[in-house]
Amino acid sequence: MRRFGVLLLAVVLGLVPMTAQAATQLPVLYSGVASLANAALRPDTDPAGANDWTCRPGAAHPRPVVLVHGTVENKTYNWFTLAPLLRNNGYCVFALNYGDTGSPHVGLPGSTRTYGAAPVAESAGELREFVDRVLAATGSSEVDIVGHSQGGMMPRYYLQYLGGAGKVGKLVALSPSNHGTTADGLAQLPGVGYLLATGLGPSVEDQLAGSPLLRSLDETVPGVAYTVIQTAYDEVVTPYTSAFLAGEGVTNILLQDQCPADISDHLGISFDAIALRDVLNALDPAHAQAPDCTLTLPVNGGGPVATGTAA
């Protein structure tokens, strides 16, 4: 398996031309398959472009961007594409791992730990500490947050209960578990929540539709702009519409309304050029560009082979 991963990564990276521009522009690969290979070969490493603690935001993008991965995911895998894309577009980018329960490893390759598994309230406390560290290092007064799955929902607990509302300008969420998941109806069966929590960690129980934690959350808090980017093919957050928020300051985007050829699923959305163009637009609406409509696939996402900007 390791040999296959080495060969796969070599093939993918071989498509990236070594030009003078490469010295200043990081390769951006819209591929979940390449991300899996990279995560398996370089576990527990920062994604390219992230966690440069000497980075100082410029006037064009004064708020650093904090990337928050999903349940049993990690920063290495989740932000393989978006971290270098944001850095190439002039952002200071930071990514954390959170929610390690110390349990035996389950989930995607890219770590020896199980991240995103702890109770959501505990993980929100870790996010608070990380944001404070980013603010201190960059001299900024606010950050913007981009999260996937639990990483798009959990920051809402930080905003509402842990003082985050005064430290966050925007929350941009890819397939977030905002109103929980029915697990395609399985979550309503007796004992299923307990089994899921036992296997994957307490955060899963917190993310089941109707959980006490989700019922405690307001849709939004004043002063924060929210963008939700979702796919109709989400098989994890079900129904897919449970990702969307209501209220003032909310923008909900369904990828298939922009491009019927986009069939990215819950995992693929993190590597989908259309979705990531929407992320850039949400962070900098003054320079928004309409995404190009192109075929994207489940798990892998898709877009240009290698580029320094979004499609």
GROMACS .gro file of N, CA and C in nm, residues 31-171:
model
  423
   31SER      N    1  -0.762   1.734  -0.579
   31SER     CA    2  -0.770   1.588  -0.584
   31SER      C    3  -0.768   1.529  -0.444
   32GLY      N    4  -0.881   1.469  -0.405
   32GLY     CA    5  -0.884   1.399  -0.279
   32GLY      C    6  -0.799   1.274  -0.279
   33VAL      N    7  -0.782   1.211  -0.395
   33VAL     CA    8  -0.696   1.093  -0.404
   33VAL      C    9  -0.551   1.131  -0.378
   34ALA      N   10  -0.506   1.241  -0.439
   34ALA     CA   11  -0.370   1.288  -0.413
   34ALA      C   12  -0.353   1.327  -0.267
   35SER      N   13  -0.458   1.386  -0.207
   35SER     CA   14  -0.451   1.423  -0.067
   35SER      C   15  -0.436   1.301   0.023
   36LEU      N   16  -0.510   1.193  -0.006
   36LEU     CA   17  -0.496   1.071   0.071
   36LEU      C   18  -0.354   1.016   0.062
   37ALA      N   19  -0.297   1.016  -0.059
   37ALA     CA   20  -0.161   0.967  -0.076
   37ALA      C   21  -0.062   1.052   0.002
   38ASN      N   22  -0.077   1.183  -0.008
   38ASN     CA   23   0.012   1.274   0.064
   38ASN      C   24   0.000   1.255   0.215
   39ALA      N   25  -0.124   1.240   0.264
   39ALA     CA   26  -0.145   1.224   0.408
   39ALA      C   27  -0.087   1.094   0.459
   40ALA      N   28  -0.095   0.989   0.378
   40ALA     CA   29  -0.038   0.860   0.418
   40ALA      C   30   0.114   0.865   0.422
   41LEU      N   31   0.173   0.940   0.331
   41LEU     CA   32   0.319   0.948   0.324
   41LEU      C   33   0.378   1.050   0.420
   42ARG      N   34   0.301   1.152   0.455
   42ARG     CA   35   0.351   1.260   0.540
   42ARG      C   36   0.254   1.285   0.655
   43PRO      N   37   0.230   1.186   0.739
   43PRO     CA   38   0.128   1.199   0.844
   43PRO      C   39   0.161   1.309   0.944
   44ASP      N   40   0.055   1.374   0.992
   44ASP     CA   41   0.067   1.476   1.097
   44ASP      C   42   0.157   1.592   1.058
   45THR      N   43   0.158   1.628   0.931
   45THR     CA   44   0.235   1.743   0.885
   45THR      C   45   0.140   1.856   0.848
   46ASP      N   46   0.191   1.978   0.851
   46ASP     CA   47   0.110   2.093   0.810
   46ASP      C   48   0.084   2.087   0.661
   47PRO      N   49  -0.037   2.121   0.616
   47PRO     CA   50  -0.060   2.135   0.473
   47PRO      C   51   0.023   2.250   0.416
   48ALA      N   52   0.061   2.238   0.292
   48ALA     CA   53   0.144   2.341   0.229
   48ALA      C   54   0.077   2.477   0.241
   49GLY      N   55   0.155   2.577   0.284
   49GLY     CA   56   0.105   2.713   0.296
   49GLY      C   57   0.048   2.748   0.431
   50ALA      N   58   0.035   2.649   0.520
   50ALA     CA   59  -0.029   2.675   0.650
   50ALA      C   60   0.073   2.680   0.763
   51ASN      N   61   0.038   2.753   0.867
   51ASN     CA   62   0.112   2.759   0.993
   51ASN      C   63   0.252   2.817   0.980
   52ASP      N   64   0.262   2.923   0.899
   52ASP     CA   65   0.381   3.008   0.900
   52ASP      C   66   0.356   3.115   1.005
   53TRP      N   67   0.415   3.096   1.122
   53TRP     CA   68   0.386   3.185   1.235
   53TRP      C   69   0.457   3.319   1.224
   54THR      N   70   0.534   3.338   1.115
   54THR     CA   71   0.593   3.469   1.088
   54THR      C   72   0.506   3.551   0.992
   55CYS      N   73   0.399   3.490   0.939
   55CYS     CA   74   0.314   3.558   0.841
   55CYS      C   75   0.241   3.676   0.906
   56ARG      N   76   0.239   3.787   0.836
   56ARG     CA   77   0.167   3.906   0.882
   56ARG      C   78   0.067   3.947   0.774
   57PRO      N   79  -0.061   3.955   0.808
   57PRO     CA   80  -0.163   3.987   0.708
   57PRO      C   81  -0.141   4.125   0.647
   58GLY      N   82  -0.168   4.135   0.517
   58GLY     CA   83  -0.160   4.263   0.449
   58GLY      C   84  -0.293   4.333   0.447
   59ALA      N   85  -0.295   4.453   0.389
   59ALA     CA   86  -0.417   4.534   0.388
   59ALA      C   87  -0.529   4.468   0.307
   60ALA      N   88  -0.492   4.391   0.203
   60ALA     CA   89  -0.594   4.329   0.119
   60ALA      C   90  -0.671   4.221   0.194
   61HIS      N   91  -0.602   4.148   0.283
   61HIS     CA   92  -0.665   4.039   0.358
   61HIS      C   93  -0.619   4.049   0.503
   62PRO      N   94  -0.677   4.141   0.578
   62PRO     CA   95  -0.626   4.170   0.713
   62PRO      C   96  -0.656   4.062   0.817
   63ARG      N   97  -0.749   3.971   0.786
   63ARG     CA   98  -0.783   3.866   0.884
   63ARG      C   99  -0.716   3.734   0.843
   64PRO      N  100  -0.638   3.674   0.931
   64PRO     CA  101  -0.587   3.540   0.903
   64PRO      C  102  -0.703   3.441   0.889
   65VAL      N  103  -0.678   3.333   0.817
   65VAL     CA  104  -0.780   3.229   0.799
   65VAL      C  105  -0.741   3.106   0.879
   66VAL      N  106  -0.832   3.059   0.962
   66VAL     CA  107  -0.812   2.939   1.042
   66VAL      C  108  -0.895   2.826   0.982
   67LEU      N  109  -0.830   2.715   0.951
   67LEU     CA  110  -0.894   2.600   0.887
   67LEU      C  111  -0.922   2.492   0.991
   68VAL      N  112  -1.046   2.444   0.994
   68VAL     CA  113  -1.093   2.351   1.097
   68VAL      C  114  -1.145   2.224   1.028
   69HIS      N  115  -1.075   2.113   1.049
   69HIS     CA  116  -1.109   1.988   0.980
   69HIS      C  117  -1.235   1.924   1.037
   70GLY      N  118  -1.276   1.812   0.979
   70GLY     CA  119  -1.397   1.743   1.019
   70GLY      C  120  -1.371   1.625   1.111
   71THR      N  121  -1.476   1.551   1.138
   71THR     CA  122  -1.471   1.436   1.229
   71THR      C  123  -1.384   1.325   1.172
   72VAL      N  124  -1.296   1.272   1.255
   72VAL     CA  125  -1.196   1.169   1.222
   72VAL      C  126  -1.116   1.205   1.096
   73GLU      N  127  -1.109   1.334   1.066
   73GLU     CA  128  -1.018   1.384   0.962
   73GLU      C  129  -0.900   1.451   1.032
   74ASN      N  130  -0.821   1.527   0.959
   74ASN     CA  131  -0.706   1.596   1.016
   74ASN      C  132  -0.664   1.705   0.919
   75LYS      N  133  -0.578   1.795   0.966
   75LYS     CA  134  -0.537   1.909   0.884
   75LYS      C  135  -0.459   1.865   0.760
   76THR      N  136  -0.380   1.758   0.771
   76THR     CA  137  -0.297   1.713   0.660
   76THR      C  138  -0.384   1.675   0.541
   77TYR      N  139  -0.488   1.598   0.567
   77TYR     CA  140  -0.576   1.552   0.461
   77TYR      C  141  -0.674   1.660   0.417
   78ASN      N  142  -0.746   1.718   0.513
   78ASN     CA  143  -0.858   1.804   0.481
   78ASN      C  144  -0.820   1.928   0.402
   79TRP      N  145  -0.701   1.983   0.429
   79TRP     CA  146  -0.666   2.114   0.374
   79TRP      C  147  -0.550   2.108   0.275
   80PHE      N  148  -0.532   1.991   0.215
   80PHE     CA  149  -0.429   1.970   0.113
   80PHE      C  150  -0.444   2.068  -0.003
   81THR      N  151  -0.567   2.096  -0.042
   81THR     CA  152  -0.592   2.185  -0.156
   81THR      C  153  -0.613   2.330  -0.112
   82LEU      N  154  -0.695   2.351  -0.011
   82LEU     CA  155  -0.734   2.488   0.022
   82LEU      C  156  -0.621   2.567   0.086
   83ALA      N  157  -0.537   2.506   0.168
   83ALA     CA  158  -0.432   2.582   0.236
   83ALA      C  159  -0.337   2.649   0.136
   84PRO      N  160  -0.281   2.576   0.038
   84PRO     CA  161  -0.195   2.647  -0.057
   84PRO      C  162  -0.271   2.743  -0.147
   85LEU      N  163  -0.398   2.712  -0.177
   85LEU     CA  164  -0.478   2.804  -0.258
   85LEU      C  165  -0.494   2.938  -0.188
   86LEU      N  166  -0.526   2.934  -0.061
   86LEU     CA  167  -0.541   3.058   0.015
   86LEU      C  168  -0.409   3.132   0.026
   87ARG      N  169  -0.302   3.059   0.052
   87ARG     CA  170  -0.171   3.125   0.064
   87ARG      C  171  -0.132   3.192  -0.067
   88ASN      N  172  -0.157   3.126  -0.179
   88ASN     CA  173  -0.127   3.186  -0.310
   88ASN      C  174  -0.210   3.311  -0.335
   89ASN      N  175  -0.326   3.319  -0.272
   89ASN     CA  176  -0.413   3.435  -0.289
   89ASN      C  177  -0.390   3.542  -0.183
   90GLY      N  178  -0.280   3.530  -0.108
   90GLY     CA  179  -0.237   3.638  -0.021
   90GLY      C  180  -0.284   3.632   0.123
   91TYR      N  181  -0.336   3.517   0.168
   91TYR     CA  182  -0.383   3.503   0.305
   91TYR      C  183  -0.276   3.441   0.395
   92CYS      N  184  -0.276   3.481   0.520
   92CYS     CA  185  -0.206   3.406   0.624
   92CYS      C  186  -0.299   3.293   0.666
   93VAL      N  187  -0.248   3.171   0.661
   93VAL     CA  188  -0.332   3.052   0.677
   93VAL      C  189  -0.282   2.969   0.794
   94PHE      N  190  -0.375   2.923   0.877
   94PHE     CA  191  -0.340   2.841   0.993
   94PHE      C  192  -0.438   2.725   1.003
   95ALA      N  193  -0.387   2.609   1.041
   95ALA     CA  194  -0.470   2.489   1.051
   95ALA      C  195  -0.431   2.411   1.175
   96LEU      N  196  -0.530   2.359   1.245
   96LEU     CA  197  -0.505   2.283   1.367
   96LEU      C  198  -0.561   2.143   1.355
   97ASN      N  199  -0.508   2.052   1.437
   97ASN     CA  200  -0.574   1.927   1.468
   97ASN      C  201  -0.638   1.942   1.606
   98TYR      N  202  -0.754   1.885   1.626
   98TYR     CA  203  -0.825   1.901   1.752
   98TYR      C  204  -0.903   1.773   1.781
   99GLY      N  205  -0.950   1.761   1.904
   99GLY     CA  206  -1.046   1.657   1.938
   99GLY      C  207  -0.990   1.518   1.949
  100ASP      N  208  -0.863   1.504   1.993
  100ASP     CA  209  -0.802   1.372   2.012
  100ASP      C  210  -0.849   1.315   2.146
  101THR      N  211  -0.916   1.201   2.143
  101THR     CA  212  -0.964   1.138   2.266
  101THR      C  213  -0.864   1.038   2.323
  102GLY      N  214  -0.754   1.013   2.251
  102GLY     CA  215  -0.659   0.913   2.296
  102GLY      C  216  -0.701   0.771   2.268
  103SER      N  217  -0.811   0.755   2.194
  103SER     CA  218  -0.860   0.622   2.162
  103SER      C  219  -0.781   0.563   2.046
  104PRO      N  220  -0.791   0.431   2.022
  104PRO     CA  221  -0.721   0.371   1.908
  104PRO      C  222  -0.758   0.441   1.778
  105HIS      N  223  -0.661   0.447   1.686
  105HIS     CA  224  -0.682   0.525   1.564
  105HIS      C  225  -0.789   0.464   1.475
  106VAL      N  226  -0.882   0.551   1.432
  106VAL     CA  227  -0.978   0.517   1.327
  106VAL      C  228  -0.985   0.636   1.233
  107GLY      N  229  -1.037   0.612   1.115
  107GLY     CA  230  -1.056   0.724   1.024
  107GLY      C  231  -0.957   0.723   0.909
  108LEU      N  232  -0.939   0.841   0.850
  108LEU     CA  233  -0.858   0.855   0.731
  108LEU      C  234  -0.710   0.847   0.763
  109PRO      N  235  -0.626   0.807   0.665
  109PRO     CA  236  -0.482   0.812   0.688
  109PRO      C  237  -0.434   0.955   0.702
  110GLY      N  238  -0.316   0.970   0.757
  110GLY     CA  239  -0.262   1.104   0.773
  110GLY      C  240  -0.234   1.136   0.917
  111SER      N  241  -0.255   1.040   1.006
  111SER     CA  242  -0.228   1.060   1.147
  111SER      C  243  -0.228   0.926   1.217
  112THR      N  244  -0.161   0.922   1.330
  112THR     CA  245  -0.168   0.805   1.417
  112THR      C  246  -0.273   0.824   1.525
  113ARG      N  247  -0.340   0.938   1.526
  113ARG     CA  248  -0.441   0.971   1.626
  113ARG      C  249  -0.578   0.982   1.560
  114THR      N  250  -0.682   0.981   1.643
  114THR     CA  251  -0.817   1.003   1.595
  114THR      C  252  -0.859   1.144   1.633
  115TYR      N  253  -0.859   1.233   1.537
  115TYR     CA  254  -0.894   1.372   1.564
  115TYR      C  255  -1.042   1.398   1.534
  116GLY      N  256  -1.092   1.507   1.592
  116GLY     CA  257  -1.232   1.543   1.570
  116GLY      C  258  -1.329   1.447   1.636
  117ALA      N  259  -1.282   1.374   1.739
  117ALA     CA  260  -1.365   1.272   1.802
  117ALA      C  261  -1.416   1.312   1.940
  118ALA      N  262  -1.354   1.409   2.004
  118ALA     CA  263  -1.392   1.450   2.140
  118ALA      C  264  -1.526   1.522   2.138
  119PRO      N  265  -1.589   1.538   2.254
  119PRO     CA  266  -1.712   1.617   2.259
  119PRO      C  267  -1.693   1.754   2.195
  120VAL      N  268  -1.795   1.800   2.126
  120VAL     CA  269  -1.784   1.925   2.052
  120VAL      C  270  -1.746   2.042   2.143
  121ALA      N  271  -1.801   2.048   2.262
  121ALA     CA  272  -1.770   2.159   2.352
  121ALA      C  273  -1.621   2.162   2.388
  122GLU      N  274  -1.559   2.044   2.407
  122GLU     CA  275  -1.416   2.038   2.437
  122GLU      C  276  -1.334   2.084   2.316
  123SER      N  277  -1.373   2.040   2.198
  123SER     CA  278  -1.301   2.080   2.078
  123SER      C  279  -1.312   2.230   2.054
  124ALA      N  280  -1.427   2.288   2.086
  124ALA     CA  281  -1.444   2.433   2.072
  124ALA      C  282  -1.347   2.507   2.162
  125GLY      N  283  -1.319   2.451   2.279
  125GLY     CA  284  -1.219   2.511   2.367
  125GLY      C  285  -1.080   2.507   2.306
  126GLU      N  286  -1.047   2.399   2.235
  126GLU     CA  287  -0.918   2.392   2.167
  126GLU      C  288  -0.912   2.495   2.054
  127LEU      N  289  -1.023   2.512   1.984
  127LEU     CA  290  -1.028   2.614   1.878
  127LEU      C  291  -1.006   2.752   1.938
  128ARG      N  292  -1.068   2.781   2.052
  128ARG     CA  293  -1.048   2.911   2.117
  128ARG      C  294  -0.900   2.935   2.145
  129GLU      N  295  -0.831   2.837   2.198
  129GLU     CA  296  -0.689   2.852   2.229
  129GLU      C  297  -0.608   2.874   2.103
  130PHE      N  298  -0.642   2.803   1.996
  130PHE     CA  299  -0.568   2.817   1.871
  130PHE      C  300  -0.590   2.955   1.809
  131VAL      N  301  -0.714   3.001   1.809
  131VAL     CA  302  -0.744   3.135   1.755
  131VAL      C  303  -0.669   3.241   1.833
  132ASP      N  304  -0.667   3.230   1.964
  132ASP     CA  305  -0.594   3.327   2.046
  132ASP      C  306  -0.445   3.327   2.010
  133ARG      N  307  -0.391   3.210   1.985
  133ARG     CA  308  -0.250   3.201   1.946
  133ARG      C  309  -0.226   3.268   1.811
  134VAL      N  310  -0.318   3.247   1.716
  134VAL     CA  311  -0.306   3.309   1.584
  134VAL      C  312  -0.314   3.461   1.595
  135LEU      N  313  -0.408   3.510   1.674
  135LEU     CA  314  -0.423   3.655   1.691
  135LEU      C  315  -0.299   3.716   1.753
  136ALA      N  316  -0.243   3.648   1.852
  136ALA     CA  317  -0.123   3.700   1.918
  136ALA      C  318  -0.004   3.702   1.822
  137ALA      N  319   0.009   3.599   1.740
  137ALA     CA  320   0.123   3.589   1.650
  137ALA      C  321   0.115   3.688   1.535
  138THR      N  322  -0.006   3.712   1.485
  138THR     CA  323  -0.022   3.797   1.367
  138THR      C  324  -0.051   3.943   1.400
  139GLY      N  325  -0.087   3.970   1.524
  139GLY     CA  326  -0.124   4.106   1.561
  139GLY      C  327  -0.260   4.146   1.510
  140SER      N  328  -0.341   4.050   1.468
  140SER     CA  329  -0.474   4.079   1.416
  140SER      C  330  -0.576   4.083   1.529
  141SER      N  331  -0.688   4.148   1.502
  141SER     CA  332  -0.795   4.154   1.602
  141SER      C  333  -0.903   4.049   1.576
  142GLU      N  334  -0.909   3.997   1.453
  142GLU     CA  335  -1.008   3.896   1.416
  142GLU      C  336  -0.948   3.796   1.319
  143VAL      N  337  -1.008   3.678   1.314
  143VAL     CA  338  -0.977   3.580   1.211
  143VAL      C  339  -1.104   3.551   1.132
  144ASP      N  340  -1.088   3.486   1.018
  144ASP     CA  341  -1.198   3.421   0.950
  144ASP      C  342  -1.177   3.271   0.965
  145ILE      N  343  -1.284   3.194   0.975
  145ILE     CA  344  -1.276   3.050   0.991
  145ILE      C  345  -1.338   2.982   0.870
  146VAL      N  346  -1.269   2.880   0.819
  146VAL     CA  347  -1.324   2.791   0.717
  146VAL      C  348  -1.321   2.651   0.774
  147GLY      N  349  -1.434   2.583   0.774
  147GLY     CA  350  -1.441   2.450   0.831
  147GLY      C  351  -1.513   2.352   0.742
  148HIS      N  352  -1.481   2.224   0.761
  148HIS     CA  353  -1.549   2.116   0.688
  148HIS      C  354  -1.623   2.027   0.787
  149SER      N  355  -1.749   1.993   0.756
  149SER     CA  356  -1.826   1.898   0.835
  149SER      C  357  -1.838   1.948   0.980
  150GLN      N  358  -1.793   1.868   1.079
  150GLN     CA  359  -1.795   1.917   1.217
  150GLN      C  360  -1.719   2.049   1.229
  151GLY      N  361  -1.614   2.066   1.149
  151GLY     CA  362  -1.535   2.188   1.152
  151GLY      C  363  -1.609   2.311   1.105
  152GLY      N  364  -1.724   2.292   1.040
  152GLY     CA  365  -1.809   2.405   1.003
  152GLY      C  366  -1.916   2.433   1.106
  153MET      N  367  -1.950   2.331   1.185
  153MET     CA  368  -2.052   2.348   1.289
  153MET      C  369  -1.990   2.382   1.424
  154MET      N  370  -1.885   2.312   1.465
  154MET     CA  371  -1.826   2.330   1.598
  154MET      C  372  -1.788   2.474   1.629
  155PRO      N  373  -1.735   2.552   1.531
  155PRO     CA  374  -1.705   2.692   1.563
  155PRO      C  375  -1.827   2.771   1.610
  156ARG      N  376  -1.947   2.728   1.578
  156ARG     CA  377  -2.067   2.799   1.626
  156ARG      C  378  -2.077   2.791   1.778
  157TYR      N  379  -2.032   2.681   1.836
  157TYR     CA  380  -2.029   2.671   1.982
  157TYR      C  381  -1.927   2.770   2.038
  158TYR      N  382  -1.812   2.779   1.973
  158TYR     CA  383  -1.709   2.876   2.013
  158TYR      C  384  -1.762   3.018   2.004
  159LEU      N  385  -1.834   3.049   1.896
  159LEU     CA  386  -1.888   3.184   1.878
  159LEU      C  387  -1.991   3.217   1.986
  160GLN      N  388  -2.077   3.122   2.018
  160GLN     CA  389  -2.190   3.150   2.108
  160GLN      C  390  -2.151   3.145   2.255
  161TYR      N  391  -2.063   3.053   2.292
  161TYR     CA  392  -2.039   3.027   2.434
  161TYR      C  393  -1.899   3.059   2.484
  162LEU      N  394  -1.801   3.072   2.396
  162LEU     CA  395  -1.662   3.083   2.441
  162LEU      C  396  -1.595   3.213   2.398
  163GLY      N  397  -1.674   3.314   2.367
  163GLY     CA  398  -1.617   3.445   2.336
  163GLY      C  399  -1.569   3.464   2.195
  164GLY      N  400  -1.602   3.372   2.106
  164GLY     CA  401  -1.551   3.381   1.970
  164GLY      C  402  -1.615   3.488   1.885
  165ALA      N  403  -1.735   3.532   1.922
  165ALA     CA  404  -1.807   3.628   1.837
  165ALA      C  405  -1.728   3.756   1.816
  166GLY      N  406  -1.649   3.798   1.915
  166GLY     CA  407  -1.571   3.920   1.900
  166GLY      C  408  -1.438   3.899   1.833
  167LYS      N  409  -1.407   3.776   1.796
  167LYS     CA  410  -1.276   3.744   1.738
  167LYS      C  411  -1.285   3.685   1.598
  168VAL      N  412  -1.407   3.672   1.546
  168VAL     CA  413  -1.428   3.609   1.415
  168VAL      C  414  -1.512   3.700   1.328
  169GLY      N  415  -1.463   3.724   1.206
  169GLY     CA  416  -1.539   3.804   1.111
  169GLY      C  417  -1.634   3.721   1.028
  170LYS      N  418  -1.583   3.606   0.977
  170LYS     CA  419  -1.664   3.522   0.887
  170LYS      C  420  -1.643   3.375   0.923
  171LEU      N  421  -1.751   3.300   0.910
  171LEU     CA  422  -1.747   3.155   0.921
  171LEU      C  423  -1.796   3.098   0.789
   0.00000   0.00000   0.00000
